[in-house]
């Protein structure tokens, strides 16, 4: 029998802790630089944040419902044009994650899924990839902020 390391609610709390910190990194950017600043050919941080939003929203929808058909279910509006709009969308997706997470039965984490119709793995392995991807992009945000002379929130302060 397997030992449970984290409960479903503890895993959600872990992810939402990361999301809270990423939100603070988004908020630390000056308005213009959030959408335009780049180093070494990397994307502006707003584009990285939108990638994280799309993965979280579409991924959670698929994991909760088992369906790739998101017609009428998810954010399909225009890309945010201001920091306030991006933060509002981030907050909306945080609520969507909580709502969809509540629909996940514990056994679902060990089921195999093909995320976005392309990447096969267990639900838990796909989610852990999402978390790692967020941490990776947040690290890029740290580099951007420091290069702009802005001290970001401590990386360990996720709550």
Short mmCIF file of N, CA and C in Angstrom, two decimals:
data_model
loop_
_atom_site.label_atom_id
_atom_site.label_comp_id
_atom_site.label_asym_id
_atom_site.label_seq_id
_atom_site.Cartn_x
_atom_site.Cartn_y
_atom_site.Cartn_z
N UNK A 1 0.85 -1.19 0.00
CA UNK A 1 0.00 0.00 0.00
C UNK A 1 0.89 1.24 0.00
N UNK A 2 0.49 2.23 -0.79
CA UNK A 2 1.26 3.47 -0.87
C UNK A 2 0.98 4.36 0.33
N UNK A 3 2.02 5.07 0.75
CA UNK A 3 1.83 6.08 1.78
C UNK A 3 1.40 7.38 1.10
N UNK A 4 0.50 8.09 1.72
CA UNK A 4 0.09 9.38 1.20
C UNK A 4 1.01 10.43 1.77
N UNK A 5 1.66 11.15 0.89
CA UNK A 5 2.58 12.20 1.33
C UNK A 5 1.82 13.50 1.55
N UNK A 6 0.93 13.82 0.62
CA UNK A 6 0.10 15.02 0.73
C UNK A 6 -1.35 14.64 0.45
N UNK A 7 -2.25 15.30 1.12
CA UNK A 7 -3.65 15.14 0.76
C UNK A 7 -3.93 16.04 -0.44
N UNK A 8 -5.05 15.82 -1.07
CA UNK A 8 -5.45 16.66 -2.20
C UNK A 8 -5.51 18.13 -1.78
N UNK A 9 -6.08 18.41 -0.63
CA UNK A 9 -6.19 19.81 -0.19
C UNK A 9 -4.81 20.41 0.13
N UNK A 10 -3.90 19.60 0.64
CA UNK A 10 -2.54 20.09 0.90
C UNK A 10 -1.80 20.39 -0.41
N UNK A 11 -2.03 19.56 -1.43
CA UNK A 11 -1.41 19.81 -2.74
C UNK A 11 -1.96 21.09 -3.35
N UNK A 12 -3.26 21.29 -3.24
CA UNK A 12 -3.86 22.53 -3.74
C UNK A 12 -3.29 23.74 -2.99
N UNK A 13 -3.18 23.64 -1.69
CA UNK A 13 -2.62 24.73 -0.90
C UNK A 13 -1.17 25.03 -1.34
N UNK A 14 -0.41 23.99 -1.61
CA UNK A 14 0.97 24.15 -2.09
C UNK A 14 0.98 24.94 -3.40
N UNK A 15 0.14 24.52 -4.35
CA UNK A 15 0.09 25.20 -5.64
C UNK A 15 -0.39 26.63 -5.49
N UNK A 16 -1.44 26.82 -4.70
CA UNK A 16 -1.96 28.18 -4.52
C UNK A 16 -0.94 29.07 -3.81
N UNK A 17 -0.08 28.48 -2.97
CA UNK A 17 1.01 29.25 -2.39
C UNK A 17 1.96 29.75 -3.46
N UNK A 18 2.30 28.87 -4.40
CA UNK A 18 3.14 29.29 -5.53
C UNK A 18 2.44 30.36 -6.36
N UNK A 19 1.16 30.17 -6.60
CA UNK A 19 0.41 31.14 -7.41
C UNK A 19 0.34 32.49 -6.72
N UNK A 20 0.21 32.48 -5.40
CA UNK A 20 0.19 33.74 -4.66
C UNK A 20 1.51 34.50 -4.81
N UNK A 21 2.61 33.76 -4.75
CA UNK A 21 3.92 34.39 -4.92
C UNK A 21 4.09 34.89 -6.35
N UNK A 22 3.68 34.11 -7.33
CA UNK A 22 3.77 34.55 -8.73
C UNK A 22 2.94 35.81 -8.94
N UNK A 23 1.79 35.88 -8.30
CA UNK A 23 0.96 37.08 -8.40
C UNK A 23 1.71 38.30 -7.88
N UNK A 24 2.42 38.11 -6.77
CA UNK A 24 3.19 39.24 -6.21
C UNK A 24 4.32 39.65 -7.14
N UNK A 25 4.89 38.70 -7.88
CA UNK A 25 5.93 39.03 -8.85
C UNK A 25 5.31 39.83 -10.01
N UNK A 26 4.16 39.41 -10.50
CA UNK A 26 3.46 40.17 -11.54
C UNK A 26 3.23 41.60 -11.06
N UNK A 27 2.72 41.73 -9.86
CA UNK A 27 2.37 43.03 -9.31
C UNK A 27 3.60 43.92 -9.09
N UNK A 28 4.77 43.34 -8.89
CA UNK A 28 5.98 44.12 -8.65
C UNK A 28 6.49 44.82 -9.92
N UNK A 29 6.07 44.35 -11.08
CA UNK A 29 6.54 44.95 -12.33
C UNK A 29 5.93 46.32 -12.54
N UNK A 30 6.72 47.26 -13.04
CA UNK A 30 6.12 48.50 -13.53
C UNK A 30 5.22 48.17 -14.72
N UNK A 31 4.18 48.94 -14.90
CA UNK A 31 3.18 48.67 -15.94
C UNK A 31 3.80 48.41 -17.31
N UNK A 32 4.59 49.32 -17.80
CA UNK A 32 5.14 49.20 -19.15
C UNK A 32 6.04 47.97 -19.27
N UNK A 33 6.94 47.79 -18.30
CA UNK A 33 7.91 46.70 -18.37
C UNK A 33 7.26 45.33 -18.29
N UNK A 34 6.14 45.24 -17.61
CA UNK A 34 5.43 43.96 -17.53
C UNK A 34 5.11 43.44 -18.93
N UNK A 35 4.81 44.34 -19.84
CA UNK A 35 4.36 43.97 -21.18
C UNK A 35 5.45 44.10 -22.26
N UNK A 36 6.57 44.75 -21.92
CA UNK A 36 7.56 45.02 -22.98
C UNK A 36 8.97 44.55 -22.64
N UNK A 37 9.31 44.44 -21.38
CA UNK A 37 10.70 44.21 -21.00
C UNK A 37 11.11 42.77 -21.29
N UNK A 38 12.31 42.63 -21.84
CA UNK A 38 12.83 41.32 -22.20
C UNK A 38 14.34 41.33 -22.07
N UNK A 39 14.89 40.18 -21.76
CA UNK A 39 16.34 39.99 -21.72
C UNK A 39 16.68 38.77 -22.58
N UNK A 40 17.68 38.91 -23.40
CA UNK A 40 18.19 37.76 -24.15
C UNK A 40 17.18 37.05 -25.02
N UNK A 41 16.21 37.78 -25.52
CA UNK A 41 15.23 37.17 -26.40
C UNK A 41 14.09 36.45 -25.70
N UNK A 42 14.06 36.49 -24.36
CA UNK A 42 12.94 35.86 -23.65
C UNK A 42 11.69 36.73 -23.81
N UNK A 43 10.55 36.15 -23.57
CA UNK A 43 9.28 36.86 -23.68
C UNK A 43 9.10 37.84 -22.52
N UNK A 44 8.30 38.89 -22.72
CA UNK A 44 7.93 39.73 -21.58
C UNK A 44 7.20 38.88 -20.53
N UNK A 45 7.27 39.30 -19.27
CA UNK A 45 6.70 38.50 -18.19
C UNK A 45 5.18 38.37 -18.32
N UNK A 46 4.52 39.36 -18.91
CA UNK A 46 3.06 39.24 -19.09
C UNK A 46 2.73 38.03 -19.96
N UNK A 47 3.54 37.75 -20.96
CA UNK A 47 3.30 36.58 -21.82
C UNK A 47 3.54 35.29 -21.06
N UNK A 48 4.55 35.28 -20.20
CA UNK A 48 4.78 34.09 -19.37
C UNK A 48 3.60 33.87 -18.43
N UNK A 49 3.11 34.96 -17.85
CA UNK A 49 1.95 34.86 -16.94
C UNK A 49 0.73 34.33 -17.69
N UNK A 50 0.53 34.77 -18.92
CA UNK A 50 -0.60 34.26 -19.70
C UNK A 50 -0.45 32.78 -20.00
N UNK A 51 0.76 32.32 -20.24
CA UNK A 51 0.99 30.88 -20.42
C UNK A 51 0.56 30.13 -19.16
N UNK A 52 0.95 30.63 -18.00
CA UNK A 52 0.60 29.98 -16.73
C UNK A 52 -0.91 29.99 -16.52
N UNK A 53 -1.56 31.08 -16.90
CA UNK A 53 -3.01 31.17 -16.78
C UNK A 53 -3.68 30.13 -17.67
N UNK A 54 -3.23 30.05 -18.91
CA UNK A 54 -3.85 29.10 -19.85
C UNK A 54 -3.64 27.65 -19.39
N UNK A 55 -2.44 27.32 -18.97
CA UNK A 55 -2.16 25.96 -18.50
C UNK A 55 -3.04 25.63 -17.31
N UNK A 56 -3.10 26.54 -16.35
CA UNK A 56 -3.88 26.29 -15.13
C UNK A 56 -5.36 26.14 -15.46
N UNK A 57 -5.89 27.06 -16.23
CA UNK A 57 -7.32 27.03 -16.49
C UNK A 57 -7.73 25.86 -17.38
N UNK A 58 -7.09 25.72 -18.53
CA UNK A 58 -7.45 24.64 -19.44
C UNK A 58 -7.08 23.28 -18.86
N UNK A 59 -5.91 23.22 -18.24
CA UNK A 59 -5.47 21.96 -17.63
C UNK A 59 -6.40 21.50 -16.52
N UNK A 60 -6.76 22.41 -15.63
CA UNK A 60 -7.66 22.03 -14.53
C UNK A 60 -9.02 21.63 -15.07
N UNK A 61 -9.50 22.33 -16.09
CA UNK A 61 -10.79 21.96 -16.67
C UNK A 61 -10.74 20.53 -17.19
N UNK A 62 -9.68 20.22 -17.92
CA UNK A 62 -9.56 18.87 -18.48
C UNK A 62 -9.41 17.83 -17.38
N UNK A 63 -8.60 18.10 -16.36
CA UNK A 63 -8.39 17.12 -15.30
C UNK A 63 -9.67 16.90 -14.50
N UNK A 64 -10.46 17.95 -14.32
CA UNK A 64 -11.69 17.82 -13.54
C UNK A 64 -12.82 17.17 -14.32
N UNK A 65 -12.87 17.43 -15.63
CA UNK A 65 -14.00 16.94 -16.42
C UNK A 65 -13.64 15.79 -17.34
N UNK A 66 -12.36 15.62 -17.62
CA UNK A 66 -11.93 14.60 -18.57
C UNK A 66 -12.17 15.01 -20.01
N UNK A 67 -12.55 16.26 -20.22
CA UNK A 67 -12.91 16.73 -21.56
C UNK A 67 -11.98 17.83 -22.05
N UNK A 68 -11.70 17.80 -23.33
CA UNK A 68 -10.95 18.89 -23.97
C UNK A 68 -11.89 19.94 -24.54
N UNK A 69 -13.18 19.66 -24.54
CA UNK A 69 -14.16 20.60 -25.08
C UNK A 69 -14.47 21.66 -24.03
N UNK A 70 -13.90 22.83 -24.22
CA UNK A 70 -14.06 23.91 -23.25
C UNK A 70 -15.04 24.97 -23.74
N UNK A 71 -15.80 24.66 -24.76
CA UNK A 71 -16.73 25.62 -25.35
C UNK A 71 -17.59 26.26 -24.26
N UNK A 72 -17.49 27.57 -24.17
CA UNK A 72 -18.31 28.32 -23.22
C UNK A 72 -17.89 28.17 -21.77
N UNK A 73 -16.81 27.46 -21.50
CA UNK A 73 -16.43 27.19 -20.12
C UNK A 73 -15.31 28.09 -19.59
N UNK A 74 -14.42 28.52 -20.48
CA UNK A 74 -13.19 29.16 -20.03
C UNK A 74 -13.00 30.55 -20.62
N UNK A 75 -12.02 31.25 -20.08
CA UNK A 75 -11.68 32.59 -20.54
C UNK A 75 -11.24 32.55 -22.00
N UNK A 76 -11.93 33.27 -22.82
CA UNK A 76 -11.53 33.35 -24.23
C UNK A 76 -11.47 34.81 -24.67
N UNK A 77 -11.54 35.71 -23.72
CA UNK A 77 -11.54 37.13 -24.04
C UNK A 77 -10.17 37.61 -24.51
N UNK A 78 -10.11 38.89 -24.75
CA UNK A 78 -8.87 39.51 -25.21
C UNK A 78 -7.80 39.37 -24.13
N UNK A 79 -6.56 39.34 -24.60
CA UNK A 79 -5.43 39.31 -23.69
C UNK A 79 -5.44 40.59 -22.85
N UNK A 80 -5.16 40.50 -21.56
CA UNK A 80 -5.13 41.70 -20.74
C UNK A 80 -4.13 42.73 -21.30
N UNK A 81 -4.53 44.00 -21.26
CA UNK A 81 -3.69 45.08 -21.79
C UNK A 81 -3.05 45.91 -20.68
N UNK A 82 -3.49 45.67 -19.43
CA UNK A 82 -2.93 46.41 -18.30
C UNK A 82 -2.58 45.43 -17.19
N UNK A 83 -1.75 45.89 -16.27
CA UNK A 83 -1.40 45.05 -15.13
C UNK A 83 -2.65 44.73 -14.31
N UNK A 84 -3.53 45.71 -14.12
CA UNK A 84 -4.76 45.48 -13.35
C UNK A 84 -5.61 44.38 -14.00
N UNK A 85 -5.72 44.40 -15.33
CA UNK A 85 -6.49 43.38 -16.03
C UNK A 85 -5.84 42.00 -15.89
N UNK A 86 -4.51 41.96 -15.99
CA UNK A 86 -3.80 40.69 -15.85
C UNK A 86 -3.97 40.13 -14.44
N UNK A 87 -3.85 40.97 -13.43
CA UNK A 87 -4.03 40.52 -12.04
C UNK A 87 -5.47 40.06 -11.80
N UNK A 88 -6.44 40.77 -12.38
CA UNK A 88 -7.84 40.36 -12.22
C UNK A 88 -8.08 39.00 -12.86
N UNK A 89 -7.49 38.77 -14.03
CA UNK A 89 -7.63 37.46 -14.67
C UNK A 89 -6.93 36.39 -13.84
N UNK A 90 -5.74 36.68 -13.31
CA UNK A 90 -5.02 35.75 -12.44
C UNK A 90 -5.92 35.35 -11.26
N UNK A 91 -6.56 36.35 -10.65
CA UNK A 91 -7.43 36.07 -9.50
C UNK A 91 -8.65 35.24 -9.90
N UNK A 92 -9.20 35.53 -11.08
CA UNK A 92 -10.34 34.74 -11.56
C UNK A 92 -9.94 33.29 -11.75
N UNK A 93 -8.76 33.06 -12.32
CA UNK A 93 -8.30 31.70 -12.56
C UNK A 93 -8.02 31.00 -11.23
N UNK A 94 -7.56 31.73 -10.24
CA UNK A 94 -7.36 31.15 -8.90
C UNK A 94 -8.68 30.59 -8.38
N UNK A 95 -9.76 31.33 -8.56
CA UNK A 95 -11.08 30.86 -8.15
C UNK A 95 -11.53 29.65 -8.98
N UNK A 96 -11.24 29.68 -10.27
CA UNK A 96 -11.59 28.55 -11.15
C UNK A 96 -10.86 27.29 -10.68
N UNK A 97 -9.58 27.44 -10.36
CA UNK A 97 -8.80 26.29 -9.88
C UNK A 97 -9.45 25.71 -8.63
N UNK A 98 -9.80 26.54 -7.68
CA UNK A 98 -10.43 26.05 -6.45
C UNK A 98 -11.73 25.33 -6.75
N UNK A 99 -12.54 25.89 -7.64
CA UNK A 99 -13.83 25.28 -7.98
C UNK A 99 -13.64 23.93 -8.67
N UNK A 100 -12.73 23.89 -9.64
CA UNK A 100 -12.51 22.64 -10.37
C UNK A 100 -11.81 21.59 -9.52
N UNK A 101 -10.90 22.03 -8.66
CA UNK A 101 -10.17 21.10 -7.79
C UNK A 101 -11.16 20.33 -6.92
N UNK A 102 -12.18 21.01 -6.47
CA UNK A 102 -13.19 20.37 -5.61
C UNK A 102 -13.91 19.24 -6.34
N UNK A 103 -13.85 19.21 -7.66
CA UNK A 103 -14.51 18.17 -8.44
C UNK A 103 -13.62 16.95 -8.68
N UNK A 104 -12.35 17.04 -8.28
CA UNK A 104 -11.41 15.94 -8.52
C UNK A 104 -11.53 14.87 -7.44
N UNK A 105 -11.95 13.67 -7.78
CA UNK A 105 -11.92 12.60 -6.79
C UNK A 105 -10.46 12.19 -6.55
N UNK A 106 -10.14 11.72 -5.37
CA UNK A 106 -8.76 11.38 -5.05
C UNK A 106 -8.15 10.39 -6.03
N UNK A 107 -8.92 9.42 -6.50
CA UNK A 107 -8.41 8.43 -7.44
C UNK A 107 -8.01 9.01 -8.79
N UNK A 108 -8.50 10.19 -9.10
CA UNK A 108 -8.22 10.81 -10.40
C UNK A 108 -6.73 11.12 -10.57
N UNK A 109 -6.03 11.39 -9.49
CA UNK A 109 -4.62 11.80 -9.58
C UNK A 109 -3.74 10.71 -10.19
N UNK A 110 -4.13 9.46 -10.08
CA UNK A 110 -3.32 8.34 -10.61
C UNK A 110 -3.78 7.90 -12.00
N UNK A 111 -4.84 8.50 -12.51
CA UNK A 111 -5.32 8.15 -13.84
C UNK A 111 -4.43 8.78 -14.91
N UNK A 112 -4.36 8.12 -16.05
CA UNK A 112 -3.59 8.65 -17.18
C UNK A 112 -4.47 9.57 -18.00
N UNK A 113 -3.88 10.66 -18.41
CA UNK A 113 -4.59 11.66 -19.20
C UNK A 113 -3.62 12.17 -20.26
N UNK A 114 -4.16 12.70 -21.33
CA UNK A 114 -3.34 13.31 -22.38
C UNK A 114 -3.63 14.81 -22.33
N UNK A 115 -2.83 15.53 -21.57
CA UNK A 115 -3.06 16.96 -21.35
C UNK A 115 -3.02 17.71 -22.67
N UNK A 116 -4.04 18.54 -22.87
CA UNK A 116 -4.14 19.38 -24.06
C UNK A 116 -4.13 18.53 -25.33
N UNK A 117 -4.45 17.24 -25.19
CA UNK A 117 -4.47 16.33 -26.32
C UNK A 117 -3.09 15.93 -26.81
N UNK A 118 -2.03 16.28 -26.06
CA UNK A 118 -0.66 16.03 -26.53
C UNK A 118 0.24 15.32 -25.53
N UNK A 119 0.20 15.70 -24.27
CA UNK A 119 1.19 15.26 -23.29
C UNK A 119 0.60 14.23 -22.35
N UNK A 120 1.03 12.99 -22.48
CA UNK A 120 0.44 11.91 -21.69
C UNK A 120 1.19 11.72 -20.39
N UNK A 121 0.43 11.50 -19.34
CA UNK A 121 0.98 11.20 -18.03
C UNK A 121 -0.15 11.04 -17.04
N UNK A 122 0.21 10.72 -15.82
CA UNK A 122 -0.82 10.68 -14.79
C UNK A 122 -1.22 12.12 -14.48
N UNK A 123 -2.41 12.28 -13.97
CA UNK A 123 -2.89 13.62 -13.62
C UNK A 123 -1.91 14.28 -12.67
N UNK A 124 -1.42 13.56 -11.68
CA UNK A 124 -0.49 14.16 -10.72
C UNK A 124 0.81 14.56 -11.40
N UNK A 125 1.34 13.74 -12.31
CA UNK A 125 2.59 14.10 -12.98
C UNK A 125 2.41 15.33 -13.86
N UNK A 126 1.27 15.45 -14.50
CA UNK A 126 1.00 16.63 -15.32
C UNK A 126 0.89 17.88 -14.45
N UNK A 127 0.21 17.76 -13.33
CA UNK A 127 0.09 18.91 -12.42
C UNK A 127 1.45 19.32 -11.87
N UNK A 128 2.26 18.35 -11.50
CA UNK A 128 3.60 18.69 -10.98
C UNK A 128 4.41 19.41 -12.05
N UNK A 129 4.22 19.04 -13.31
CA UNK A 129 4.87 19.78 -14.38
C UNK A 129 4.38 21.22 -14.41
N UNK A 130 3.07 21.44 -14.24
CA UNK A 130 2.55 22.81 -14.24
C UNK A 130 3.21 23.63 -13.13
N UNK A 131 3.33 23.01 -11.95
CA UNK A 131 3.94 23.73 -10.82
C UNK A 131 5.39 24.08 -11.15
N UNK A 132 6.14 23.11 -11.68
CA UNK A 132 7.54 23.35 -12.05
C UNK A 132 7.66 24.43 -13.11
N UNK A 133 6.76 24.41 -14.08
CA UNK A 133 6.77 25.41 -15.14
C UNK A 133 6.55 26.81 -14.56
N UNK A 134 5.62 26.91 -13.61
CA UNK A 134 5.37 28.20 -12.97
C UNK A 134 6.61 28.69 -12.22
N UNK A 135 7.25 27.80 -11.48
CA UNK A 135 8.45 28.17 -10.73
C UNK A 135 9.54 28.64 -11.70
N UNK A 136 9.70 27.92 -12.81
CA UNK A 136 10.69 28.29 -13.83
C UNK A 136 10.43 29.71 -14.35
N UNK A 137 9.20 29.98 -14.75
CA UNK A 137 8.90 31.31 -15.30
C UNK A 137 8.97 32.38 -14.21
N UNK A 138 8.58 32.05 -13.01
CA UNK A 138 8.70 33.04 -11.93
C UNK A 138 10.17 33.39 -11.72
N UNK A 139 11.06 32.41 -11.84
CA UNK A 139 12.50 32.69 -11.74
C UNK A 139 12.94 33.67 -12.80
N UNK A 140 12.39 33.54 -14.01
CA UNK A 140 12.70 34.52 -15.05
C UNK A 140 12.20 35.91 -14.64
N UNK A 141 11.04 35.94 -14.03
CA UNK A 141 10.51 37.22 -13.53
C UNK A 141 11.42 37.84 -12.49
N UNK A 142 12.01 37.01 -11.63
CA UNK A 142 12.96 37.51 -10.63
C UNK A 142 14.15 38.17 -11.30
N UNK A 143 14.67 37.52 -12.34
CA UNK A 143 15.82 38.07 -13.07
C UNK A 143 15.43 39.41 -13.69
N UNK A 144 14.26 39.47 -14.33
CA UNK A 144 13.80 40.72 -14.93
C UNK A 144 13.71 41.82 -13.87
N UNK A 145 13.04 41.52 -12.77
CA UNK A 145 12.86 42.54 -11.74
C UNK A 145 14.19 43.03 -11.20
N UNK A 146 15.08 42.11 -10.90
CA UNK A 146 16.39 42.53 -10.37
C UNK A 146 17.16 43.36 -11.39
N UNK A 147 17.05 43.01 -12.67
CA UNK A 147 17.75 43.80 -13.69
C UNK A 147 17.14 45.20 -13.83
N UNK A 148 15.89 45.35 -13.39
CA UNK A 148 15.23 46.66 -13.38
C UNK A 148 15.47 47.42 -12.07
N UNK A 149 16.27 46.82 -11.17
CA UNK A 149 16.54 47.46 -9.89
C UNK A 149 15.43 47.29 -8.87
N UNK A 150 14.57 46.29 -9.07
CA UNK A 150 13.43 46.02 -8.17
C UNK A 150 13.71 44.73 -7.42
N UNK A 151 13.65 44.78 -6.10
CA UNK A 151 13.85 43.58 -5.29
C UNK A 151 12.53 42.81 -5.19
N UNK A 152 12.48 41.59 -5.73
CA UNK A 152 11.24 40.82 -5.70
C UNK A 152 10.97 40.24 -4.31
N UNK A 153 9.76 39.77 -4.13
CA UNK A 153 9.39 39.09 -2.88
C UNK A 153 10.30 37.90 -2.67
N UNK A 154 10.61 37.56 -1.42
CA UNK A 154 11.46 36.39 -1.16
C UNK A 154 10.83 35.12 -1.74
N UNK A 155 11.65 34.30 -2.39
CA UNK A 155 11.12 33.11 -3.07
C UNK A 155 10.52 32.11 -2.11
N UNK A 156 10.90 32.15 -0.86
CA UNK A 156 10.39 31.17 0.11
C UNK A 156 9.08 31.62 0.76
N UNK A 157 8.68 32.84 0.53
CA UNK A 157 7.49 33.39 1.18
C UNK A 157 6.27 33.17 0.29
N UNK A 158 5.73 31.96 0.34
CA UNK A 158 4.63 31.61 -0.55
C UNK A 158 3.26 31.75 0.10
N UNK A 159 3.19 32.24 1.32
CA UNK A 159 1.87 32.31 1.96
C UNK A 159 1.60 33.66 2.56
#
